[in-house]
DNA sequence: CTTAGAATATTTATCGATACAAGACTTATG
DNA sequence: CATAAGTCTTGTATCGATAAATATTCTAAG
């Protein structure tokens, strides 16, 4: 017990006793057993982070920030890859219920509004994504509609009139794709430009490959376009490559804008204009909200929704001619 | 106890009993408490992965593969970011000693040969990096020298004679930088080309920014060069941008090759030639070795060193004219 | 109908840290 | 010197799953 008091900086331990304990711990190479501590204290000092795929620059950068923020709160991060399947997202929730971690930051792609009741759980949880769930859950979201609208408006302002949108599949629930697509349409409507379904491209993966293939197909189809709003920077970088292969010049023939403000876009040729959603702030807020829930205890507060601000970053791919 | 038997698929449980238990578990919404299980069983079914930075494409892709492989063995992955500091690498080791996880995959950059005794630990551990430690520890490494030699030889074969090397700082111990640099020099020597110290560039960070700044400086210095061997693909992508800004054409004026075979290099302009170290295989092997150590128990085997094979991937940045 | 032997179920002790409470020791004060 | 109030130390029970041993039920052969 005295050892435990020393370990936990209990106030009433004589310094001579403390010294003796510390000395003995060193001699014996003593290490606390976390399993025992977790069992007794009911806390694990570990939070979960469940995202679809780890090997995407966006999520990698996001995870790095979450790990840093968590470390600042003395929390470790356990990583789950859900691979954008509903089952895995539910299983991440179940793990959390198993008390493997004190709380969970969950990025939802597979779960839909009809699964909202899955989230009615009594342990700390923060959802990354749109506020499609009515449960008493904190959310950290992007201003998808506003960002997409600003991006599209930026293309229009630069003179584009036939702007293609490269988006992911859109479900019945509002997901990032449909919200960004809505922003795109709002901007077109505000400028009085007709939308042309031939310019709406759906890809399955928000990857370099996805962007490349989609734009190659678009070019091959013969449909004319002078602007490209891509779902993410990664998609846009794949698109840039496809345009280069098609001998279309950016920004002279086609202007391109992405979404996410990845570092990669600062060094591509041409450099990539984008929407900066301030994901560092999102990571900080997600951890902060989770920590509040974890330590909050009785002081329950209403579920919060944090929406990160967006800002257009102009680079070469949308430069004025 | 019967519940425990059901949970663990103990062979002698009557199916009617099992059914009753399962029913009761559902009614009560029972969840196992991992802390208790860990305490009693002495296992956590979690492994640690400690790498320098998570928000680098190479490590992000590597981590994703480790997570997948671990999942196949019913293991979860706890991620540590060491930020390439010695203290954090040691602290990752300490956590492992705390039995927070069953084993640890540790990428060393800060630890040097003089710290080898830190690795003389009695729990499962796999080191990513060069075999600079003599302790009884499994290693998973890249064929850095061979890869660098092949890359440089490829540039020579394509006609380059003044090849610059963009490497990281080299310590006294063999690290990735010094090994790749050694390979570079071997290739030059084999071709009878003199080395010119003006062509040896050191950068602090293996990042886009690092590569961009270094090559901008090189171009600004007026030193002539017709080939560029970069420490990593990320560095090379930064270099490509710097060359573009300097109006140097790739591959006409300068040929460029990287190391890692990141997906990004397939979609850059121009696409990037590289050394493929098969890091998927490395991830698979690291988990496999660790699992062997964890479950091996008495059947101790000698420390293994796995060196992944390397293969040159030719793309536009080193295309013959 | 017995009874060996297997199949199934249950009891007990335990992993190691810590909450809680009680005990021991100090010091201050009248 | 007695007592209170504080400071420091230690006993005991407990978190929940499970290893090991023990107890019970079942099956099949004689």
XYZ file of C-alpha atoms (C1' of nucleotides) in Angstrom:
702
model
C 0.000 0.000 0.000
C 2.813 2.380 0.774
C 4.308 1.541 -2.582
C 1.026 2.408 -4.193
C 0.981 5.687 -2.291
C 4.427 6.515 -3.537
C 3.486 5.606 -7.094
C 0.434 7.818 -7.005
C 2.075 10.757 -5.280
C -0.122 10.436 -2.277
C 0.383 13.561 -0.160
C 1.165 11.916 3.168
C 4.320 9.940 2.572
C 7.449 10.834 4.488
C 10.268 11.650 2.142
C 12.537 9.116 3.814
C 9.953 6.412 3.231
C 9.486 7.507 -0.322
C 13.223 7.298 -0.863
C 13.356 3.793 0.547
C 10.520 2.687 -1.705
C 12.094 4.255 -4.766
C 15.395 2.576 -3.968
C 13.747 -0.806 -3.561
C 11.851 -0.348 -6.809
C 15.081 0.291 -8.608
C 16.881 -2.631 -7.030
C 14.063 -4.977 -7.917
C 13.448 -3.403 -11.318
C 9.835 -3.048 -10.314
C 7.215 -2.130 -12.903
C 3.576 -1.492 -12.265
C 1.228 -3.991 -13.761
C -1.214 -2.064 -15.847
C -3.733 -4.848 -16.029
C -4.085 -4.873 -12.277
C -4.255 -1.125 -12.088
C -6.862 -1.021 -14.827
C -8.933 -3.666 -13.128
C -8.985 -1.961 -9.781
C -9.259 1.633 -10.961
C -11.653 0.965 -13.807
C -9.577 3.127 -16.114
C -7.128 2.138 -18.809
C -5.616 5.502 -19.743
C -6.025 4.434 -23.314
C -8.409 5.817 -25.894
C -9.417 4.204 -29.138
C -9.244 5.792 -32.540
C -11.203 3.967 -35.184
C -10.887 5.190 -38.741
C -11.542 3.582 -42.070
C -8.023 3.356 -43.425
C -4.764 4.287 -41.936
C -2.695 4.462 -45.034
C -4.391 7.554 -46.339
C -2.469 10.756 -45.875
C -5.477 12.489 -44.406
C -6.040 9.912 -41.705
C -2.374 9.389 -41.073
C -1.911 13.069 -40.409
C -5.064 13.148 -38.338
C -4.009 10.150 -36.269
C -0.602 11.653 -35.633
C -2.281 14.719 -34.185
C -4.683 12.696 -32.069
C -1.762 10.737 -30.662
C 0.030 13.941 -29.756
C -3.022 15.473 -28.146
C -3.763 12.312 -26.232
C -0.185 12.128 -25.006
C -0.600 15.618 -23.609
C -3.419 14.197 -21.489
C -1.428 11.137 -20.495
C -3.476 8.897 -22.703
C -2.297 6.286 -25.122
C -4.040 5.591 -28.408
C -5.236 2.233 -29.613
C -5.847 2.167 -33.291
C -8.597 0.297 -35.070
C -8.960 0.058 -38.807
C -12.573 -0.314 -39.752
C -12.026 -0.545 -43.483
C -15.257 1.418 -43.968
C -17.434 -1.534 -43.083
C -20.393 -1.271 -40.807
C -19.476 -4.456 -38.974
C -16.060 -3.191 -38.040
C -17.414 0.106 -36.835
C -19.846 -1.719 -34.616
C -17.105 -3.988 -33.396
C -15.017 -0.957 -32.488
C -17.941 0.221 -30.396
C -18.180 -3.177 -28.761
C -14.513 -3.138 -27.834
C -15.031 0.140 -26.157
C -17.892 -1.356 -24.225
C -15.474 -4.068 -23.204
C -13.604 -1.328 -21.422
C -10.478 -1.813 -23.380
C -10.277 1.917 -23.515
C -11.647 4.830 -21.593
C -13.231 6.387 -24.638
C -13.468 6.157 -28.392
C -13.034 8.519 -31.300
C -14.954 6.946 -34.133
C -15.032 7.989 -37.738
C -18.241 6.736 -39.268
C -18.630 5.877 -42.876
C -20.500 2.606 -42.767
C -22.984 3.449 -40.056
C -26.140 5.158 -41.199
C -28.845 7.073 -39.409
C -30.777 3.872 -38.869
C -27.907 2.616 -36.736
C -28.033 5.670 -34.519
C -29.255 3.652 -31.589
C -25.970 1.734 -31.639
C -24.391 4.943 -30.466
C -26.637 5.313 -27.448
C -23.922 4.046 -25.209
C -22.975 5.038 -21.744
C -19.270 5.467 -22.226
C -17.366 8.403 -23.655
C -17.433 8.629 -27.397
C -16.786 11.276 -30.002
C -17.987 10.878 -33.551
C -16.056 12.259 -36.494
C -18.421 13.041 -39.276
C -21.752 14.560 -39.911
C -24.354 14.969 -37.245
C -26.597 12.303 -38.622
C -27.072 10.602 -35.295
C -29.534 11.843 -32.786
C -27.985 10.064 -29.832
C -26.409 11.952 -26.970
C -23.024 11.979 -28.613
C -20.374 14.609 -29.224
C -19.556 15.289 -32.838
C -16.589 16.848 -34.563
C -17.367 17.704 -38.130
C -16.135 19.644 -41.111
C -18.017 22.411 -42.773
C -18.415 20.241 -45.837
C -21.159 22.190 -47.550
C -19.547 25.571 -46.955
C -16.125 24.319 -47.984
C -17.403 22.767 -51.181
C -19.420 25.843 -51.990
C -16.415 28.093 -51.461
C -14.229 25.830 -53.574
C -16.711 25.785 -56.427
C -17.292 29.514 -56.140
C -13.542 29.973 -56.350
C -13.452 28.056 -59.636
C -16.353 30.115 -60.961
C -14.660 33.323 -59.910
C -11.610 32.189 -61.853
C -13.711 31.873 -64.966
C -14.741 28.216 -65.032
C -18.214 27.507 -66.354
C -18.223 23.770 -66.943
C -17.081 22.368 -63.610
C -16.995 18.640 -63.042
C -17.389 17.177 -59.562
C -15.506 14.014 -58.685
C -17.270 12.562 -55.669
C -17.698 9.270 -53.892
C -20.839 7.229 -53.858
C -23.669 9.007 -52.086
C -25.958 7.118 -49.770
C -29.340 8.041 -48.444
C -27.785 9.610 -45.357
C -25.801 12.767 -45.602
C -22.197 11.697 -45.943
C -19.143 13.721 -46.878
C -19.738 13.085 -50.573
C -23.324 14.209 -50.669
C -22.634 17.242 -48.500
C -19.743 18.356 -50.652
C -21.824 17.715 -53.731
C -24.605 19.834 -52.268
C -22.147 22.673 -51.695
C -20.982 22.341 -55.273
C -24.534 22.597 -56.573
C -25.337 25.545 -54.327
C -22.393 27.467 -55.729
C -23.424 26.694 -59.290
C -26.994 27.727 -58.580
C -25.868 30.949 -56.928
C -23.907 31.788 -60.068
C -26.776 30.861 -62.322
C -24.897 28.021 -63.983
C -26.842 24.980 -65.111
C -25.713 21.631 -63.742
C -24.917 18.955 -66.245
C -25.191 15.331 -65.039
C -22.417 14.416 -67.454
C -20.107 16.387 -65.165
C -20.996 14.415 -62.033
C -18.549 11.608 -61.578
C -18.744 8.961 -58.907
C -15.730 7.010 -57.740
C -15.597 4.175 -55.267
C -12.376 5.088 -53.548
C -11.010 8.421 -52.494
C -7.578 7.486 -53.707
C -5.015 8.573 -56.271
C -6.100 5.664 -58.399
C -9.760 6.576 -58.064
C -9.134 10.171 -59.120
C -6.889 9.135 -61.959
C -9.274 6.611 -63.427
C -12.306 8.828 -63.093
C -10.729 11.771 -64.851
C -9.206 9.567 -67.531
C -12.696 8.291 -68.242
C -14.116 11.793 -68.223
C -11.531 12.990 -70.725
C -12.072 9.903 -72.848
C -15.809 10.483 -72.932
C -15.288 13.726 -74.819
C -17.345 15.791 -72.387
C -15.969 19.318 -72.273
C -15.014 20.834 -68.897
C -12.839 23.654 -67.664
C -12.909 23.074 -63.919
C -12.632 20.139 -61.554
C -13.813 20.021 -57.976
C -12.440 16.883 -56.356
C -13.727 15.251 -53.196
C -10.261 15.243 -51.626
C -6.741 16.364 -52.355
C -5.718 12.773 -52.905
C -8.370 12.407 -55.600
C -7.267 15.735 -57.062
C -3.638 14.622 -57.254
C -4.725 11.537 -59.170
C -6.780 13.821 -61.395
C -3.802 16.104 -62.061
C -1.883 13.128 -63.317
C -4.736 12.062 -65.593
C -4.992 15.587 -67.024
C -1.252 15.623 -67.625
C -1.488 12.339 -69.492
C -4.326 13.760 -71.563
C -2.126 16.756 -72.425
C -4.564 19.112 -70.742
C -2.753 21.970 -69.062
C -3.552 23.012 -65.494
C -4.560 25.766 -64.908
C -4.659 26.966 -68.542
C -7.128 24.385 -69.875
C -8.617 23.071 -66.672
C -8.526 24.449 -63.132
C -8.495 21.987 -60.262
C -9.304 22.272 -56.592
C -9.291 19.635 -53.864
C -10.303 19.345 -50.239
C -8.225 18.611 -47.076
C -5.103 20.750 -47.475
C -2.671 17.866 -47.457
C 1.016 18.711 -47.401
C 1.353 16.823 -50.683
C -0.582 19.521 -52.511
C 2.129 22.073 -51.762
C 4.676 20.117 -53.738
C 2.776 18.680 -56.673
C 3.199 20.005 -60.179
C 1.242 22.181 -60.395
C 0.666 22.909 -56.727
C -2.889 22.199 -55.723
C -5.517 24.675 -54.578
C -7.641 23.253 -51.831
C -10.028 23.735 -48.954
C -8.296 23.786 -45.581
C -10.620 22.252 -42.990
C -8.168 22.736 -40.133
C -7.983 19.121 -39.180
C -5.392 19.859 -36.514
C -8.111 21.771 -34.736
C -10.493 18.877 -35.270
C -8.064 16.438 -33.686
C -7.483 18.738 -30.750
C -11.199 19.215 -30.240
C -11.995 15.521 -30.542
C -9.520 14.649 -27.810
C -10.633 17.556 -25.680
C -14.292 16.573 -25.842
C -13.432 12.971 -25.105
C -11.291 13.891 -22.118
C -14.124 16.026 -20.780
C -16.491 13.094 -21.029
C -14.014 10.740 -19.436
C -13.199 12.896 -16.465
C -16.452 14.826 -16.432
C -18.290 12.146 -14.517
C -21.314 13.725 -12.907
C -20.918 17.096 -14.603
C -22.660 15.858 -17.727
C -23.019 18.436 -20.401
C -25.171 18.514 -23.484
C -23.741 16.804 -26.560
C -21.574 19.265 -28.409
C -21.058 19.650 -32.088
C -17.859 21.240 -33.226
C -17.609 22.268 -36.857
C -14.170 23.232 -38.020
C -13.834 26.376 -40.044
C -12.852 26.140 -43.698
C -10.629 28.371 -45.729
C -9.703 28.333 -49.407
C -5.997 27.908 -50.140
C -5.117 29.246 -53.585
C -2.251 27.629 -55.388
C -1.163 27.124 -58.985
C -3.910 24.734 -60.041
C -6.474 27.531 -59.998
C -4.197 30.440 -60.817
C -5.707 33.237 -62.887
C -4.314 33.241 -66.400
C -16.574 -20.508 -14.279
C -19.022 -22.052 -16.686
C -19.417 -18.659 -18.273
C -15.687 -18.494 -18.666
C -15.691 -21.936 -20.229
C -18.304 -20.845 -22.717
C -16.390 -17.693 -23.522
C -13.215 -19.602 -24.176
C -14.794 -22.413 -26.145
C -13.802 -24.949 -23.591
C -14.442 -28.377 -25.095
C -16.574 -29.910 -22.318
C -19.638 -27.710 -22.168
C -23.007 -29.207 -22.952
C -24.682 -27.359 -25.776
C -27.807 -26.777 -23.729
C -25.709 -25.133 -21.022
C -23.899 -23.087 -23.571
C -27.186 -21.898 -24.969
C -28.412 -20.886 -21.543
C -25.253 -18.932 -20.872
C -25.388 -17.202 -24.223
C -28.992 -16.257 -23.630
C -28.236 -14.851 -20.204
C -25.296 -12.903 -21.607
C -27.529 -11.305 -24.148
C -30.240 -10.491 -21.666
C -27.773 -8.881 -19.315
C -25.748 -7.278 -22.100
C -22.691 -8.922 -20.612
C -19.230 -7.885 -21.781
C -15.976 -9.405 -20.701
C -13.737 -7.143 -18.725
C -10.426 -7.140 -20.486
C -8.525 -5.738 -17.551
C -9.495 -8.703 -15.421
C -8.758 -11.152 -18.181
C -5.386 -9.542 -18.805
C -4.524 -9.623 -15.144
C -5.339 -13.260 -14.704
C -4.055 -14.565 -18.001
C -0.973 -12.371 -18.155
C -1.722 -11.536 -21.768
C -3.243 -8.428 -23.278
C -3.735 -9.485 -26.885
C -2.300 -6.150 -27.832
C 1.024 -5.419 -29.459
C 2.797 -2.109 -29.588
C 4.071 -0.411 -32.706
C 6.482 2.405 -32.031
C 7.602 4.448 -34.989
C 9.065 7.904 -35.313
C 6.226 9.678 -37.049
C 2.864 8.529 -38.079
C 2.039 11.190 -40.578
C 4.583 10.015 -43.091
C 3.212 8.015 -45.985
C 5.796 5.309 -45.508
C 4.954 4.686 -41.871
C 1.255 5.185 -42.389
C 1.230 2.496 -45.043
C 3.449 0.302 -42.914
C 1.247 0.724 -39.852
C -1.852 -0.099 -41.837
C -0.280 -3.380 -42.866
C 0.868 -4.196 -39.359
C -2.645 -3.575 -38.087
C -4.061 -5.915 -40.698
C -1.540 -8.635 -39.985
C -2.050 -8.304 -36.251
C -5.808 -8.509 -36.677
C -5.306 -11.794 -38.492
C -3.661 -13.064 -35.314
C -6.379 -11.616 -33.097
C -4.104 -8.906 -31.839
C -4.811 -5.229 -31.498
C -2.187 -2.584 -32.124
C -1.254 0.192 -29.759
C 0.571 2.959 -31.480
C 3.383 4.998 -30.036
C 4.957 7.964 -31.721
C 8.564 8.315 -30.703
C 9.300 11.433 -32.710
C 12.776 10.033 -33.386
C 13.966 10.760 -29.871
C 15.967 8.327 -27.834
C 13.951 9.020 -24.705
C 10.677 8.117 -26.368
C 12.101 4.937 -27.812
C 13.264 3.913 -24.383
C 9.905 4.846 -22.924
C 8.208 2.641 -25.499
C 10.383 -0.200 -24.278
C 9.440 0.577 -20.692
C 5.747 0.464 -21.498
C 6.245 -2.921 -22.952
C 7.965 -3.986 -19.787
C 4.907 -2.724 -17.971
C 3.072 -5.450 -19.782
C 0.757 -3.095 -21.506
C 1.269 -5.220 -24.525
C 2.356 -8.718 -25.300
C 5.134 -7.581 -27.583
C 6.593 -4.593 -29.331
C 7.598 -3.702 -32.863
C 10.085 -0.883 -32.507
C 11.570 1.241 -35.209
C 14.844 2.627 -33.962
C 16.296 5.875 -35.095
C 17.392 7.474 -31.859
C 18.914 4.423 -30.220
C 22.516 3.739 -31.065
C 24.723 0.716 -30.667
C 25.777 1.910 -27.243
C 22.176 1.525 -26.112
C 22.063 -2.071 -27.262
C 21.849 -3.337 -23.702
C 18.499 -1.557 -23.369
C 17.181 -4.144 -25.765
C 18.279 -7.096 -23.667
C 14.788 -7.581 -22.426
C 12.880 -10.702 -21.676
C 9.721 -9.948 -23.531
C 8.946 -10.295 -27.212
C 10.337 -7.552 -29.354
C 11.076 -7.034 -33.016
C 13.354 -4.256 -34.183
C 12.816 -2.495 -37.482
C 16.096 -1.237 -38.773
C 19.647 -2.245 -39.169
C 21.169 -5.041 -37.168
C 23.248 -2.739 -35.055
C 22.273 -4.371 -31.829
C 23.880 -7.509 -30.637
C 21.159 -8.436 -28.164
C 19.029 -11.507 -28.669
C 16.490 -9.634 -30.684
C 14.706 -10.296 -33.952
C 15.310 -7.783 -36.703
C 13.426 -6.876 -39.827
C 15.519 -4.782 -42.137
C 15.735 -3.462 -45.640
C 18.520 -4.213 -48.046
C 19.547 -0.579 -47.860
C 22.998 -0.953 -49.353
C 21.886 -3.186 -52.193
C 18.865 -1.016 -52.937
C 20.884 2.169 -53.028
C 23.529 0.545 -55.149
C 20.956 -0.706 -57.623
C 19.279 2.687 -57.757
C 22.536 4.489 -58.406
C 23.604 1.892 -60.945
C 20.299 2.425 -62.689
C 21.017 6.152 -62.984
C 24.490 5.405 -64.309
C 23.119 2.944 -66.802
C 20.764 5.661 -68.016
C 23.721 7.899 -68.709
C 24.076 9.992 -65.571
C 27.617 10.832 -64.556
C 27.193 13.576 -61.976
C 24.779 12.086 -59.497
C 23.853 13.943 -56.348
C 22.782 12.072 -53.203
C 20.208 13.646 -50.944
C 20.563 11.889 -47.604
C 19.781 12.454 -43.961
C 22.314 13.146 -41.281
C 24.639 10.187 -40.734
C 25.612 9.173 -37.252
C 28.439 7.001 -36.090
C 26.233 3.906 -36.205
C 25.015 2.520 -39.456
C 21.618 4.057 -40.022
C 19.474 4.078 -43.120
C 21.180 7.203 -44.420
C 24.721 5.978 -44.118
C 23.853 2.568 -45.530
C 22.124 4.050 -48.543
C 24.974 6.445 -48.987
C 27.408 3.539 -48.883
C 25.437 1.797 -51.610
C 25.528 4.964 -53.675
C 29.277 5.171 -53.345
C 29.754 1.510 -54.154
C 27.834 1.935 -57.375
C 29.888 4.976 -58.360
C 33.114 3.170 -57.566
C 32.048 0.123 -59.546
C 31.452 2.370 -62.548
C 34.728 4.185 -62.054
C 33.076 7.528 -61.388
C 34.745 9.912 -58.975
C 32.682 11.099 -56.071
C 32.341 14.818 -55.608
C 31.558 16.054 -52.075
C 29.669 18.956 -53.603
C 27.092 16.397 -54.676
C 26.502 15.031 -51.178
C 23.608 16.827 -49.594
C 22.413 16.344 -46.055
C 18.897 17.180 -44.945
C 17.442 17.026 -41.465
C 14.035 15.697 -42.338
C 12.975 13.091 -44.824
C 10.051 15.196 -45.908
C 8.750 16.936 -49.005
C 9.981 20.191 -47.525
C 13.406 18.739 -46.803
C 13.815 17.459 -50.353
C 12.522 20.663 -51.867
C 14.811 22.938 -49.876
C 17.878 20.793 -50.377
C 17.520 20.603 -54.136
C 16.663 24.296 -54.390
C 19.920 25.020 -52.594
C 21.809 22.616 -54.808
C 20.489 24.250 -57.950
C 21.193 27.689 -56.533
C 24.759 26.753 -55.743
C 25.480 26.315 -59.431
C 26.881 22.812 -59.017
C 26.172 20.809 -62.146
C 24.405 17.466 -61.839
C 22.437 15.160 -64.104
C 21.126 12.607 -61.610
C 19.561 12.631 -58.184
C 19.413 9.733 -55.771
C 17.057 10.632 -52.941
C 16.889 8.967 -49.544
C 13.156 8.364 -49.881
C 10.332 8.850 -52.338
C 8.972 11.662 -50.215
C 12.281 13.487 -50.467
C 12.325 12.770 -54.193
C 8.851 14.229 -54.675
C 9.990 17.404 -52.953
C 13.044 17.374 -55.205
C 10.907 16.999 -58.338
C 9.055 20.132 -57.378
C 12.286 22.049 -56.801
C 13.603 20.960 -60.197
C 10.359 22.042 -61.840
C 10.651 25.462 -60.225
C 14.242 25.687 -61.447
C 13.022 24.888 -64.982
C 15.089 21.746 -65.077
C 13.328 19.005 -66.971
C 13.014 15.484 -65.599
C 14.219 13.163 -67.051
C 15.754 15.215 -69.906
C 18.065 17.400 -67.794
C 18.120 15.467 -64.557
C 17.062 11.928 -63.764
C 15.619 11.219 -60.327
C 15.134 8.058 -58.300
C 13.777 7.573 -54.804
C 13.401 4.770 -52.288
C 10.291 3.146 -50.728
C 7.910 2.708 -53.660
C 5.147 4.850 -52.253
C 1.886 4.933 -54.132
C 2.369 8.679 -54.551
C 5.251 8.097 -56.951
C 2.927 6.432 -59.448
C 0.883 9.596 -59.867
C 3.415 12.406 -59.683
C 4.461 14.381 -62.739
C 6.714 12.887 -63.864
C 6.102 9.509 -62.260
C 8.917 8.534 -59.955
C 11.380 5.692 -60.375
C 12.158 4.068 -57.076
C 13.464 1.134 -55.089
C 10.717 -1.192 -53.915
C 11.717 -2.668 -50.550
C 8.549 -4.709 -50.240
C 7.446 -3.205 -46.997
C 4.266 -5.257 -47.032
C 6.497 -8.274 -46.635
C 8.384 -6.522 -43.859
C 5.178 -5.817 -41.964
C 4.030 -9.383 -42.380
C 7.362 -10.718 -41.193
C 7.573 -8.380 -38.220
C 4.209 -9.518 -36.946
C 5.003 -13.129 -37.683
C 8.255 -13.044 -35.742
C 6.600 -11.272 -32.866
C 3.768 -13.759 -32.726
C 6.268 -16.597 -32.705
C 8.043 -15.024 -29.748
C 4.800 -14.393 -27.921
C 3.395 -17.855 -28.309
C 6.694 -19.652 -28.675
C 7.309 -19.854 -24.966
C 9.757 -22.652 -24.365
C 10.585 -23.300 -27.995
C 13.054 -20.420 -28.042
C 14.760 -19.966 -31.344
C 17.798 -17.986 -32.299
C 17.262 -14.316 -33.098
C 16.315 -13.995 -36.730
C 17.171 -11.285 -39.158
C 14.872 -10.835 -42.091
C 16.068 -8.612 -44.885
C 13.454 -7.699 -47.432
C 14.367 -8.000 -51.056
C 14.681 -4.885 -53.175
C 13.699 -4.293 -56.746
C 14.101 -1.272 -59.000
C 10.868 0.189 -60.341
C 11.461 2.202 -63.489
C 9.149 5.090 -64.202
C 9.284 8.355 -66.111
C 11.779 10.153 -63.891
C 14.607 7.962 -65.160
C 13.282 7.206 -68.618
C 15.864 6.839 -71.373
C 15.766 9.779 -73.750
C -27.969 -52.828 -11.681
C -23.079 -51.528 -11.005
C -19.298 -49.123 -11.851
C -15.350 -47.387 -14.478
C -14.337 -43.654 -17.056
C -15.449 -39.841 -19.563
C -18.074 -35.549 -19.815
C -19.688 -31.649 -17.539
C -20.101 -28.357 -13.707
C -18.560 -25.901 -9.710
C -15.456 -24.407 -5.936
C -11.531 -22.030 -4.456
C -7.581 -19.288 -4.840
C -5.247 -16.044 -7.427
C -3.319 -12.338 -10.659
C -1.438 -6.989 -8.541
C -2.945 -2.498 -7.551
C -5.745 0.397 -4.828
C -10.194 2.278 -2.124
C -11.290 2.585 2.226
C -10.635 2.525 6.838
C -8.236 1.904 10.792
C -3.987 2.107 13.232
C 0.460 4.261 14.626
C 3.187 7.943 15.211
C 4.158 13.359 15.626
C 3.536 17.640 16.954
C 1.183 21.491 19.082
C -1.370 23.360 22.842
C -3.361 24.249 27.159
C 1.289 15.448 31.029
C -2.951 14.740 28.516
C -5.374 15.460 24.564
C -6.477 16.869 20.087
C -5.295 17.363 15.457
C -2.564 16.291 12.203
C 0.800 13.316 9.540
C 2.159 8.986 8.085
C 1.647 3.780 7.598
C -0.616 -0.506 7.047
C -4.640 -4.217 6.937
C -8.277 -5.867 4.440
C -11.361 -6.404 0.792
C -12.053 -5.924 -3.866
C -12.037 -5.298 -9.105
C -13.592 -9.849 -12.731
C -11.747 -13.595 -15.160
C -9.629 -18.022 -15.007
C -6.162 -22.082 -13.582
C -6.375 -25.918 -11.085
C -8.623 -29.001 -8.545
C -12.663 -31.030 -7.087
C -17.369 -32.528 -7.471
C -21.069 -34.052 -10.004
C -23.600 -36.124 -13.874
C -23.727 -39.035 -17.754
C -22.589 -43.132 -20.748
C -21.548 -47.579 -21.731
C -19.829 -52.027 -20.729
C -20.109 -56.043 -17.796
